[in-house]
Amino acid sequence: MKIGIVLYPTFGGSGVVATELGKALASKGHQVHFITYSQPVRLGSFRENIFYHEVSITDYPLFDFQPYETQLASKMVDVVKYEKLDILHVHYAIPHASAAFMAQQILKAEGIHIPFVTTLHGTDITLVGKDPSFEPVITFCINHSDAVTAVSESLRSDTLAQFKVSSHIEVIPNFVPPTLPVEGQRAYIRSKYAAENQAILCHISNFRPVKRTEDVIRIFAEVRAQKDCKLILVGDGPERYACERLCRELKLCQDVIFLGKVRDTVHVLEIADVFLLPSQTESFGLAALEAMSVGVPVVSSNTGGIPEVNKHGRSGFLADVGQTAQMAQFVLEILAPENYAQFKLGAQQIASDFSLEKILPQYEKLYRKLVPNKP
Ligand code: GMT
């Protein structure tokens, strides 16, 4: 099948999932065409069956805001027509689903039928979607997609609660692709960040307010008061300054490492002992799943779709949003020598429910339903 994937190319989870999905489809023999404005962060090097079409953004002085959606729709029309795509799969509703609808209508006028799947990832519904100025467009796009998927049950029910949805929303959870262990290097890399007796706590995000990154620092401060440890923070965003300030205030600078943006986060996760995700809301929590998949237990908040991923008492613990003292106690409980191996195993076992081999066929089945005459 020839599949067009439209995504945000940045570090966000939706872009990561879309890219990994495309790579997996390509390795199964499908032809995958990524369409976006810059090379997707997780795309990596040259691979068979993968093509990348860049949407160029005109810098014309008349426009205060460049009409990306229009140029994206035009690019979709072009790629569908000349690469003879069978289906489009857009990740994140705004503006990808509306651009896909526009492209579909343009192609229809030329006698070409192209179905499109919209995958909802979270903030397109829970944050951005709540802004009333987006509501009519999102509702329309959901109802006019040929198929709609959500990455968790929680996101599905949020969508149904907030929008007048007349079409079926299928839940297809996120997944983790298999990674090659770099066991030999792990001990060496770990030794660069912490002594053998120190635990490493880790957090990865885009440092937006929804991630409550200052809570990460507060949890760490409480844990460190009782146990020697380090904190590694990966990512960058609007809350980073506030976090750096808090570290200085709490005199934690020596033990908190801000790595900034990292492409292959799995190698950081491999040296971590506990992953922290105290978000205000999270439709899924891909970073937590990635941590679990390499055997890192998670202490998280219990909102949104996180409880579908992190299982209390098995892969880690969950607490109410903002309960940093409770979260710190949970970290200490996980790190207790008599508990740690069990949580590590639990994290890996639960992550295996979200393996690529379990999730990929669900997308392929959906595509086949919309394009029945293609293998
Ligand atoms: O979390 C973000 O700020 C990025 C955002 C995105 O669209 O990339 O993440 C959302 O989609 C991810 C992939 O499906 C989910 O794992 C995240 O939980 C979700 N973020 C939120 O709901 C806040």
Coordinates of C-alpha atoms and ligand atoms in Angstrom, one line a residue:
M1 CA 0.0 0.0 0.0
K2 CA 1.2 3.6 -0.6
I3 CA 0.6 5.6 2.6
G4 CA 1.0 9.3 3.1
I5 CA 1.8 10.3 6.8
V6 CA 1.3 13.9 7.9
L7 CA 2.8 14.8 11.2
Y8 CA 4.6 17.4 13.3
P9 CA 8.3 16.7 12.8
T10 CA 9.4 17.9 16.2
F11 CA 10.2 16.1 19.5
G12 CA 6.5 15.7 20.6
G13 CA 5.0 12.3 21.1
S14 CA 2.7 12.6 18.2
G15 CA 5.5 13.1 15.7
V16 CA 7.5 10.3 17.3
V17 CA 4.6 7.8 17.0
A18 CA 3.9 8.9 13.4
T19 CA 7.5 8.5 12.4
E20 CA 8.0 5.1 14.1
L21 CA 4.7 3.9 12.6
G22 CA 5.9 5.0 9.1
K23 CA 9.3 3.3 9.6
A24 CA 7.6 0.1 10.7
L25 CA 5.1 0.1 7.8
A26 CA 8.0 0.7 5.4
S27 CA 9.9 -2.3 6.8
K28 CA 6.8 -4.4 6.1
G29 CA 7.0 -3.5 2.5
H30 CA 4.5 -0.6 2.4
Q31 CA 5.7 2.6 0.6
V32 CA 5.6 5.5 3.1
H33 CA 5.6 9.2 2.2
F34 CA 6.1 11.6 5.1
I35 CA 4.6 15.1 4.5
T36 CA 5.6 17.9 6.8
Y37 CA 7.7 21.1 7.0
S38 CA 11.0 19.7 8.2
Q39 CA 12.7 16.4 8.5
P40 CA 11.1 14.3 11.3
V41 CA 13.4 14.1 14.3
R42 CA 13.1 10.3 14.6
L43 CA 13.4 9.6 10.8
G44 CA 17.1 8.7 10.9
S45 CA 19.0 7.8 7.9
F46 CA 18.2 6.5 4.4
R47 CA 15.8 3.5 4.4
E48 CA 14.0 1.5 1.8
N49 CA 10.4 2.5 1.1
I50 CA 10.6 5.8 2.8
F51 CA 10.1 9.2 1.1
Y52 CA 10.0 12.6 2.6
H53 CA 8.1 15.5 1.0
E54 CA 8.9 18.9 2.6
V55 CA 6.2 21.5 2.7
S56 CA 7.9 24.8 1.8
I57 CA 6.6 27.8 3.7
T58 CA 6.4 31.0 1.6
D59 CA 7.9 34.0 3.3
Y60 CA 5.8 36.7 1.7
P61 CA 5.7 40.1 3.4
L62 CA 2.0 40.5 3.0
F63 CA 1.4 37.7 5.4
D64 CA 1.8 38.2 9.1
F65 CA 1.1 34.5 9.5
Q66 CA 2.2 32.1 6.7
P67 CA -0.7 30.0 5.4
Y68 CA 0.8 26.6 6.3
E69 CA -2.5 24.7 6.1
T70 CA -3.0 25.8 2.5
Q71 CA 0.5 24.9 1.5
L72 CA 0.2 21.6 3.3
A73 CA -3.1 20.8 1.5
S74 CA -1.5 21.6 -1.8
K75 CA 1.4 19.4 -1.1
M76 CA -0.9 16.5 -0.1
V77 CA -2.8 17.0 -3.4
D78 CA 0.5 16.8 -5.3
V79 CA 1.9 13.8 -3.5
V80 CA -1.4 11.8 -3.7
K81 CA -1.7 12.5 -7.4
Y82 CA 1.8 11.9 -8.5
E83 CA 2.9 9.2 -6.1
K84 CA -0.5 7.6 -6.5
L85 CA -1.1 7.2 -2.8
D86 CA -3.8 4.9 -1.5
I87 CA -4.4 6.5 1.8
L88 CA -3.5 9.5 4.0
H89 CA -2.9 9.2 7.7
V90 CA -2.8 12.5 9.6
H91 CA -1.5 12.7 13.2
Y92 CA -2.9 15.6 15.3
A93 CA -6.1 17.2 14.3
I94 CA -5.0 20.8 13.9
P95 CA -4.3 21.7 11.1
H96 CA -3.6 18.3 9.6
A97 CA -7.1 16.9 9.5
S98 CA -8.6 20.1 8.0
A99 CA -5.8 20.2 5.4
A100 CA -6.5 16.6 4.6
F101 CA -10.2 17.3 4.1
M102 CA -9.3 20.2 1.8
A103 CA -7.0 18.0 -0.2
Q104 CA -9.6 15.3 -0.4
Q105 CA -12.1 17.7 -1.8
I106 CA -9.7 19.1 -4.4
L107 CA -8.8 15.6 -5.5
K108 CA -12.5 14.6 -5.6
A109 CA -13.1 17.4 -8.1
E110 CA -10.4 15.7 -10.3
G111 CA -12.0 12.3 -10.0
I112 CA -9.5 10.9 -7.4
H113 CA -10.7 9.4 -4.2
I114 CA -8.3 9.4 -1.2
P115 CA -9.5 8.3 2.2
F116 CA -7.8 9.8 5.3
V117 CA -7.4 8.6 8.8
T118 CA -7.1 11.1 11.7
T119 CA -5.2 10.1 14.8
L120 CA -6.0 12.2 17.9
H121 CA -3.0 12.5 20.2
G122 CA -4.1 14.6 23.1
T123 CA -3.4 18.3 23.2
D124 CA -5.2 18.7 19.9
I125 CA -8.3 17.8 22.0
T126 CA -7.6 18.4 25.6
L127 CA -5.9 21.8 25.4
V128 CA -6.0 23.3 22.0
G129 CA -9.4 21.7 21.3
K130 CA -10.9 23.4 24.3
D131 CA -10.2 26.8 22.8
P132 CA -13.7 27.6 21.3
S133 CA -12.1 29.3 18.3
F134 CA -11.0 25.8 17.1
E135 CA -14.1 23.9 18.0
P136 CA -16.1 24.0 14.7
V137 CA -13.1 23.0 12.6
I138 CA -12.1 20.1 14.9
T139 CA -15.7 18.8 15.1
F140 CA -16.1 19.0 11.4
C141 CA -12.7 17.3 10.7
I142 CA -13.4 14.5 13.1
N143 CA -16.8 13.8 11.6
H144 CA -15.5 14.0 8.0
S145 CA -12.4 11.8 8.5
D146 CA -12.8 8.4 6.9
A147 CA -11.6 6.9 10.2
V148 CA -10.6 8.4 13.5
T149 CA -8.4 6.8 16.1
A150 CA -7.4 8.0 19.6
V151 CA -4.3 6.9 21.5
S152 CA -6.2 6.0 24.7
E153 CA -9.6 5.3 26.1
S154 CA -9.3 8.4 28.1
L155 CA -8.7 10.6 25.0
R156 CA -11.6 8.9 23.3
S157 CA -14.0 9.8 26.1
D158 CA -12.6 13.3 26.4
T159 CA -13.2 13.8 22.7
L160 CA -16.8 12.4 22.9
A161 CA -17.4 14.7 25.9
Q162 CA -16.1 17.9 24.3
F163 CA -17.1 17.6 20.7
K164 CA -20.4 16.6 19.0
V165 CA -18.9 13.5 17.4
S166 CA -21.1 11.4 15.1
S167 CA -18.4 9.0 13.9
H168 CA -16.8 6.0 15.6
I169 CA -13.5 6.6 17.3
E170 CA -11.3 3.5 17.5
V171 CA -8.7 3.3 20.3
I172 CA -5.3 2.3 19.0
P173 CA -2.7 2.8 21.8
N174 CA 0.8 4.1 21.2
F175 CA 3.6 1.6 21.0
V176 CA 7.4 1.3 21.5
P177 CA 9.5 0.0 18.7
P178 CA 12.1 -2.6 19.7
T179 CA 15.5 -1.2 20.5
L180 CA 18.9 -2.8 20.3
P181 CA 20.4 -3.0 23.8
V182 CA 23.8 -1.3 24.2
E183 CA 24.6 -3.1 27.5
G184 CA 28.3 -2.8 27.0
Q185 CA 28.1 1.0 26.9
R186 CA 25.5 1.4 29.6
A187 CA 27.8 1.1 32.6
Y188 CA 30.3 3.5 31.1
I189 CA 27.8 6.1 30.1
R190 CA 26.1 5.8 33.5
S191 CA 29.4 6.4 35.3
K192 CA 29.7 9.8 33.6
Y193 CA 26.5 11.0 35.3
A194 CA 26.3 9.2 38.7
A195 CA 28.4 7.2 41.1
E196 CA 27.5 3.5 41.5
N197 CA 25.6 4.1 44.8
Q198 CA 23.6 7.0 43.4
A199 CA 20.2 6.5 41.8
I200 CA 19.3 8.3 38.6
L201 CA 15.8 9.8 38.3
C202 CA 14.8 11.0 34.9
H203 CA 12.2 13.2 33.2
I204 CA 11.7 13.8 29.5
S205 CA 9.3 16.4 28.1
N206 CA 8.9 19.6 26.1
F207 CA 8.8 21.6 29.4
R208 CA 5.4 23.0 28.7
P209 CA 3.2 24.0 31.8
V210 CA 1.1 20.9 31.4
K211 CA 4.1 18.8 32.2
R212 CA 4.5 20.4 35.7
T213 CA 8.3 20.2 35.4
E214 CA 8.7 22.1 38.7
D215 CA 7.0 19.2 40.4
V216 CA 9.8 17.0 39.0
I217 CA 12.4 19.2 40.8
R218 CA 10.3 19.1 44.0
I219 CA 10.0 15.4 43.9
F220 CA 13.7 15.1 43.4
A221 CA 14.5 17.4 46.3
E222 CA 12.5 15.2 48.6
V223 CA 14.0 12.0 47.4
R224 CA 17.5 13.4 47.6
A225 CA 17.0 14.5 51.2
Q226 CA 16.7 10.8 52.0
K227 CA 18.8 9.1 49.4
D228 CA 21.8 10.0 47.3
C229 CA 20.7 10.5 43.8
K230 CA 20.9 12.5 40.6
L231 CA 18.2 13.9 38.3
I232 CA 18.6 14.0 34.5
L233 CA 16.2 16.2 32.6
V234 CA 15.8 15.8 28.8
G235 CA 14.0 18.3 26.6
D236 CA 13.5 22.1 26.5
G237 CA 10.6 24.5 26.5
P238 CA 9.0 27.4 28.3
E239 CA 9.3 26.1 31.8
R240 CA 13.0 25.4 31.7
Y241 CA 14.1 28.7 33.2
A242 CA 11.7 28.3 36.1
C243 CA 13.1 24.8 36.7
E244 CA 16.7 26.1 36.6
R245 CA 15.8 28.9 39.0
L246 CA 14.1 26.4 41.4
C247 CA 17.2 24.2 41.3
R248 CA 19.4 27.1 42.3
E249 CA 17.0 28.2 45.0
L250 CA 16.9 24.6 46.5
K251 CA 20.6 24.3 46.0
L252 CA 20.3 21.3 43.8
C253 CA 22.4 22.4 40.9
Q254 CA 25.2 19.9 41.5
D255 CA 22.8 17.0 41.2
V256 CA 20.5 18.1 38.4
I257 CA 21.6 17.7 34.9
F258 CA 19.8 19.5 32.1
L259 CA 20.6 17.7 28.9
G260 CA 18.4 19.8 26.6
K261 CA 16.9 18.2 23.5
V262 CA 18.1 14.6 22.7
R263 CA 17.1 12.6 19.7
D264 CA 17.7 9.1 20.9
T265 CA 16.1 9.3 24.4
V266 CA 16.2 5.6 24.8
H267 CA 19.9 5.7 25.6
V268 CA 19.3 8.2 28.4
L269 CA 16.4 6.0 29.7
E270 CA 18.7 3.0 29.7
I271 CA 20.9 4.6 32.5
A272 CA 17.9 5.8 34.6
D273 CA 16.4 4.0 37.6
V274 CA 13.0 5.8 37.9
F275 CA 11.1 7.9 35.4
L276 CA 9.0 10.9 36.7
L277 CA 5.9 12.1 34.9
P278 CA 3.8 14.3 37.2
S279 CA 1.8 16.0 34.3
Q280 CA -1.4 18.0 34.8
T281 CA -2.9 15.9 32.0
E282 CA -1.6 13.4 29.6
S283 CA -3.6 11.6 27.0
F284 CA -1.1 8.7 26.9
G285 CA 2.4 9.4 28.2
L286 CA 4.6 8.0 25.5
A287 CA 7.8 8.9 27.4
A288 CA 6.6 6.8 30.4
L289 CA 6.0 3.8 28.1
E290 CA 9.5 4.3 26.5
A291 CA 11.0 4.2 30.0
M292 CA 9.0 1.1 31.0
S293 CA 10.1 -0.7 27.8
V294 CA 13.7 -0.5 28.9
G295 CA 12.8 -1.6 32.5
V296 CA 12.6 1.8 34.2
P297 CA 9.6 2.0 36.6
V298 CA 7.5 5.2 36.5
V299 CA 6.1 7.5 39.2
S300 CA 3.4 9.6 37.6
S301 CA 0.2 11.5 38.2
N302 CA -3.0 9.6 37.7
T303 CA -4.7 11.7 35.1
G304 CA -5.9 11.2 31.6
G305 CA -4.6 8.1 29.9
I306 CA -1.6 7.6 32.2
P307 CA -3.3 4.9 34.3
E308 CA -3.8 2.9 31.0
V309 CA 0.0 2.7 30.7
N310 CA 1.5 2.9 34.2
K311 CA 0.0 0.3 36.5
H312 CA -0.1 1.2 40.2
G313 CA 2.1 -1.2 42.2
R314 CA 3.3 -3.1 39.2
S315 CA 5.2 -0.8 36.7
G316 CA 5.5 2.0 39.3
F317 CA 3.1 4.2 41.2
L318 CA 0.5 6.9 40.5
A319 CA -0.6 9.8 42.7
D320 CA -2.9 12.8 42.4
V321 CA -1.6 15.8 40.4
G322 CA 0.7 18.0 42.6
Q323 CA 1.2 15.4 45.3
T324 CA 5.0 15.7 45.2
A325 CA 5.7 14.4 48.7
Q326 CA 3.6 11.3 48.0
M327 CA 5.4 10.8 44.6
A328 CA 8.8 11.1 46.4
Q329 CA 7.8 8.4 48.9
F330 CA 6.8 6.2 45.9
V331 CA 10.2 6.8 44.3
L332 CA 11.9 5.7 47.5
E333 CA 9.7 2.6 47.8
I334 CA 10.6 1.6 44.2
L335 CA 14.3 2.1 44.9
A336 CA 14.3 0.0 48.0
P337 CA 16.6 -2.9 47.2
E338 CA 14.0 -5.5 48.1
N339 CA 11.5 -4.0 45.6
Y340 CA 13.4 -2.7 42.7
A341 CA 13.8 -5.9 40.6
Q342 CA 10.1 -6.6 40.8
F343 CA 9.2 -3.1 39.6
K344 CA 11.7 -3.3 36.8
L345 CA 10.3 -6.6 35.6
G346 CA 6.7 -5.3 36.0
A347 CA 7.5 -2.2 33.9
Q348 CA 8.9 -4.3 31.1
Q349 CA 6.0 -6.8 31.2
I350 CA 3.4 -4.1 31.0
A351 CA 5.3 -2.3 28.2
S352 CA 5.2 -5.5 26.2
D353 CA 1.4 -5.1 25.9
F354 CA 2.3 -2.0 23.8
S355 CA 4.8 -3.7 21.5
L356 CA 5.0 -2.8 17.8
E357 CA 4.0 -6.3 16.8
K358 CA 0.7 -5.9 18.8
I359 CA -0.2 -2.4 17.6
L360 CA 1.0 -2.3 14.0
P361 CA -1.6 -4.8 12.7
Q362 CA -4.4 -2.7 14.2
Y363 CA -3.4 0.2 11.9
E364 CA -2.9 -2.1 8.9
K365 CA -6.4 -3.6 9.5
L366 CA -7.9 -0.1 9.5
Y367 CA -6.1 0.9 6.3
R368 CA -7.3 -2.3 4.6
K369 CA -10.9 -1.5 5.6
L370 CA -10.6 1.8 3.8
V371 CA -8.6 0.5 0.9
P372 CA -10.0 -3.0 0.4
N373 CA -8.4 -3.7 -3.0
K374 CA -4.8 -3.3 -1.9
P375 CA -2.6 -5.9 0.0
Ligands
GMT1 O1 2.8 16.1 25.3 C1 3.0 17.0 24.5 O2 3.1 18.2 24.8 C2 3.2 16.6 23.1 C3 2.0 15.9 22.5 C4 2.1 15.7 21.0 O3 1.1 16.0 20.4 O4 3.1 15.3 20.5 O5 1.9 14.7 23.2 C5 0.6 14.1 23.1 O6 0.7 12.9 22.2 C6 1.6 11.9 22.7 C7 1.6 10.8 21.7 O7 0.3 10.3 21.4 C8 1.1 11.4 24.1 O8 1.9 10.4 24.5 C9 1.0 12.5 25.1 O9 0.5 12.1 26.3 C10 0.2 13.7 24.5 N1 0.3 14.8 25.4 C11 -0.6 15.3 26.2 O10 -1.7 14.8 26.3 C12 -0.3 16.4 27.1

